[in-house]
Amino acid sequence: MGLAMWAKCGQALPEAGVSIAPSTYYAACNRPVSAPASRDEEVTAVIKQIHAENYGVYGVRTIYAELVRRGGVNGRPVARCTVARLMKAWPPCYVV
């Protein structure tokens, strides 16, 4: 759970009569980044690079195809659904 979520919980939960132990809050703040989250950061950086190299016109399918041609990210394959999920999360403005 990210810090933004904890900030929301810190306001909403006491209003609902639920409390969060301080140790739970600080444990979440000091927790290292998970392996899937760090992998997502690596893949997102490569996706943004491919998108920029191609003048911002590549969509999910073409970026996925380019990743397959390149052999994935750091030698590991990336699923098309992962590319779609990560591209949905960052805001390139697609204007038709």
PDB file of C-alpha atoms in Angstrom:
ATOM      1  CA  MET A   1       0.000   0.000   0.000  1.00  0.00           C
ATOM      2  CA  GLY A   2       1.499   3.345  -1.022  1.00  0.00           C
ATOM      3  CA  LEU A   3       1.935   6.393   1.145  1.00  0.00           C
ATOM      4  CA  ALA A   4      -0.904   8.150  -0.653  1.00  0.00           C
ATOM      5  CA  MET A   5      -3.226   5.329   0.365  1.00  0.00           C
ATOM      6  CA  TRP A   6      -2.010   5.557   3.955  1.00  0.00           C
ATOM      7  CA  ALA A   7      -2.667   9.291   3.906  1.00  0.00           C
ATOM      8  CA  LYS A   8      -6.239   8.630   2.752  1.00  0.00           C
ATOM      9  CA  CYS A   9      -6.655   5.875   5.339  1.00  0.00           C
ATOM     10  CA  GLY A  10      -5.248   8.155   8.020  1.00  0.00           C
ATOM     11  CA  GLN A  11      -8.161  10.514   7.405  1.00  0.00           C
ATOM     12  CA  ALA A  12     -10.994   8.163   6.479  1.00  0.00           C
ATOM     13  CA  LEU A  13     -10.514   5.312   8.927  1.00  0.00           C
ATOM     14  CA  PRO A  14     -10.675   7.332  12.160  1.00  0.00           C
ATOM     15  CA  GLU A  15     -13.869   8.948  10.859  1.00  0.00           C
ATOM     16  CA  ALA A  16     -15.299   5.435  10.442  1.00  0.00           C
ATOM     17  CA  GLY A  17     -14.207   4.480  13.955  1.00  0.00           C
ATOM     18  CA  VAL A  18     -11.253   2.332  12.830  1.00  0.00           C
ATOM     19  CA  SER A  19      -7.730   3.048  13.991  1.00  0.00           C
ATOM     20  CA  ILE A  20      -4.340   2.133  12.524  1.00  0.00           C
ATOM     21  CA  ALA A  21      -1.557   1.237  14.898  1.00  0.00           C
ATOM     22  CA  PRO A  22       1.389   3.638  14.582  1.00  0.00           C
ATOM     23  CA  SER A  23       3.761   0.704  14.159  1.00  0.00           C
ATOM     24  CA  THR A  24       1.740  -0.473  11.147  1.00  0.00           C
ATOM     25  CA  TYR A  25       1.899   2.978   9.577  1.00  0.00           C
ATOM     26  CA  TYR A  26       5.667   3.333  10.046  1.00  0.00           C
ATOM     27  CA  ALA A  27       6.305  -0.233   8.890  1.00  0.00           C
ATOM     28  CA  ALA A  28       4.503   0.554   5.635  1.00  0.00           C
ATOM     29  CA  CYS A  29       6.434   3.813   5.215  1.00  0.00           C
ATOM     30  CA  ASN A  30       9.801   2.111   5.698  1.00  0.00           C
ATOM     31  CA  ARG A  31       9.060  -1.006   3.658  1.00  0.00           C
ATOM     32  CA  PRO A  32      11.395  -1.457   0.665  1.00  0.00           C
ATOM     33  CA  VAL A  33      10.004  -1.399  -2.858  1.00  0.00           C
ATOM     34  CA  SER A  34       8.602  -4.789  -3.860  1.00  0.00           C
ATOM     35  CA  ALA A  35      10.076  -6.816  -6.724  1.00  0.00           C
ATOM     36  CA  PRO A  36       7.009  -6.420  -8.985  1.00  0.00           C
ATOM     37  CA  ALA A  37       6.982  -2.661  -8.396  1.00  0.00           C
ATOM     38  CA  SER A  38      10.664  -2.302  -9.267  1.00  0.00           C
ATOM     39  CA  ARG A  39      10.142  -4.480 -12.369  1.00  0.00           C
ATOM     40  CA  ASP A  40       7.223  -2.250 -13.382  1.00  0.00           C
ATOM     41  CA  GLU A  41       9.499   0.798 -13.065  1.00  0.00           C
ATOM     42  CA  GLU A  42      12.092  -0.814 -15.356  1.00  0.00           C
ATOM     43  CA  VAL A  43       9.489  -1.806 -17.939  1.00  0.00           C
ATOM     44  CA  THR A  44       7.811   1.615 -17.801  1.00  0.00           C
ATOM     45  CA  ALA A  45      11.137   3.331 -18.481  1.00  0.00           C
ATOM     46  CA  VAL A  46      11.698   1.166 -21.576  1.00  0.00           C
ATOM     47  CA  ILE A  47       8.108   1.704 -22.757  1.00  0.00           C
ATOM     48  CA  LYS A  48       8.509   5.478 -22.434  1.00  0.00           C
ATOM     49  CA  GLN A  49      11.803   5.300 -24.328  1.00  0.00           C
ATOM     50  CA  ILE A  50      10.228   3.314 -27.192  1.00  0.00           C
ATOM     51  CA  HIS A  51       7.236   5.666 -27.224  1.00  0.00           C
ATOM     52  CA  ALA A  52       9.503   8.740 -27.431  1.00  0.00           C
ATOM     53  CA  GLU A  53      11.760   7.196 -30.104  1.00  0.00           C
ATOM     54  CA  ASN A  54       8.713   6.715 -32.298  1.00  0.00           C
ATOM     55  CA  TYR A  55       7.345  10.252 -31.957  1.00  0.00           C
ATOM     56  CA  GLY A  56       4.693   9.234 -29.460  1.00  0.00           C
ATOM     57  CA  VAL A  57       2.550   7.372 -31.973  1.00  0.00           C
ATOM     58  CA  TYR A  58       3.091   3.763 -30.877  1.00  0.00           C
ATOM     59  CA  GLY A  59       0.233   2.134 -29.019  1.00  0.00           C
ATOM     60  CA  VAL A  60       0.134  -0.969 -26.845  1.00  0.00           C
ATOM     61  CA  ARG A  61       0.351  -3.515 -29.666  1.00  0.00           C
ATOM     62  CA  THR A  62       3.263  -1.875 -31.462  1.00  0.00           C
ATOM     63  CA  ILE A  63       5.214  -1.235 -28.262  1.00  0.00           C
ATOM     64  CA  TYR A  64       4.652  -4.856 -27.271  1.00  0.00           C
ATOM     65  CA  ALA A  65       5.870  -5.993 -30.708  1.00  0.00           C
ATOM     66  CA  GLU A  66       8.966  -3.799 -30.348  1.00  0.00           C
ATOM     67  CA  LEU A  67       9.670  -5.281 -26.905  1.00  0.00           C
ATOM     68  CA  VAL A  68       9.422  -8.782 -28.401  1.00  0.00           C
ATOM     69  CA  ARG A  69      11.867  -7.752 -31.164  1.00  0.00           C
ATOM     70  CA  ARG A  70      14.272  -6.381 -28.561  1.00  0.00           C
ATOM     71  CA  GLY A  71      14.059  -9.543 -26.482  1.00  0.00           C
ATOM     72  CA  GLY A  72      12.110  -8.055 -23.603  1.00  0.00           C
ATOM     73  CA  VAL A  73      13.494  -5.893 -20.812  1.00  0.00           C
ATOM     74  CA  ASN A  74      16.884  -6.934 -19.465  1.00  0.00           C
ATOM     75  CA  GLY A  75      16.518 -10.235 -21.294  1.00  0.00           C
ATOM     76  CA  ARG A  76      13.169 -11.071 -19.674  1.00  0.00           C
ATOM     77  CA  PRO A  77       9.965 -11.184 -21.750  1.00  0.00           C
ATOM     78  CA  VAL A  78       7.106  -8.802 -21.016  1.00  0.00           C
ATOM     79  CA  ALA A  79       3.435  -9.747 -21.443  1.00  0.00           C
ATOM     80  CA  ARG A  80       1.155  -7.626 -23.618  1.00  0.00           C
ATOM     81  CA  CYS A  81      -1.265  -7.170 -20.728  1.00  0.00           C
ATOM     82  CA  THR A  82       1.609  -5.764 -18.646  1.00  0.00           C
ATOM     83  CA  VAL A  83       2.414  -3.237 -21.371  1.00  0.00           C
ATOM     84  CA  ALA A  84      -1.271  -2.259 -21.514  1.00  0.00           C
ATOM     85  CA  ARG A  85      -1.529  -1.907 -17.726  1.00  0.00           C
ATOM     86  CA  LEU A  86       1.598   0.228 -17.484  1.00  0.00           C
ATOM     87  CA  MET A  87       0.661   2.434 -20.442  1.00  0.00           C
ATOM     88  CA  LYS A  88      -2.760   2.992 -18.928  1.00  0.00           C
ATOM     89  CA  ALA A  89      -1.141   4.220 -15.712  1.00  0.00           C
ATOM     90  CA  TRP A  90       1.005   7.007 -17.227  1.00  0.00           C
ATOM     91  CA  PRO A  91      -0.661   9.784 -19.155  1.00  0.00           C
ATOM     92  CA  PRO A  92       0.447  10.123 -22.741  1.00  0.00           C
ATOM     93  CA  CYS A  93      -2.344  12.192 -24.245  1.00  0.00           C
ATOM     94  CA  TYR A  94      -3.693  10.259 -27.205  1.00  0.00           C
ATOM     95  CA  VAL A  95      -5.376  12.787 -29.460  1.00  0.00           C
ATOM     96  CA  VAL A  96      -7.202  11.633 -32.574  1.00  0.00           C
TER      97      VAL A  96
END
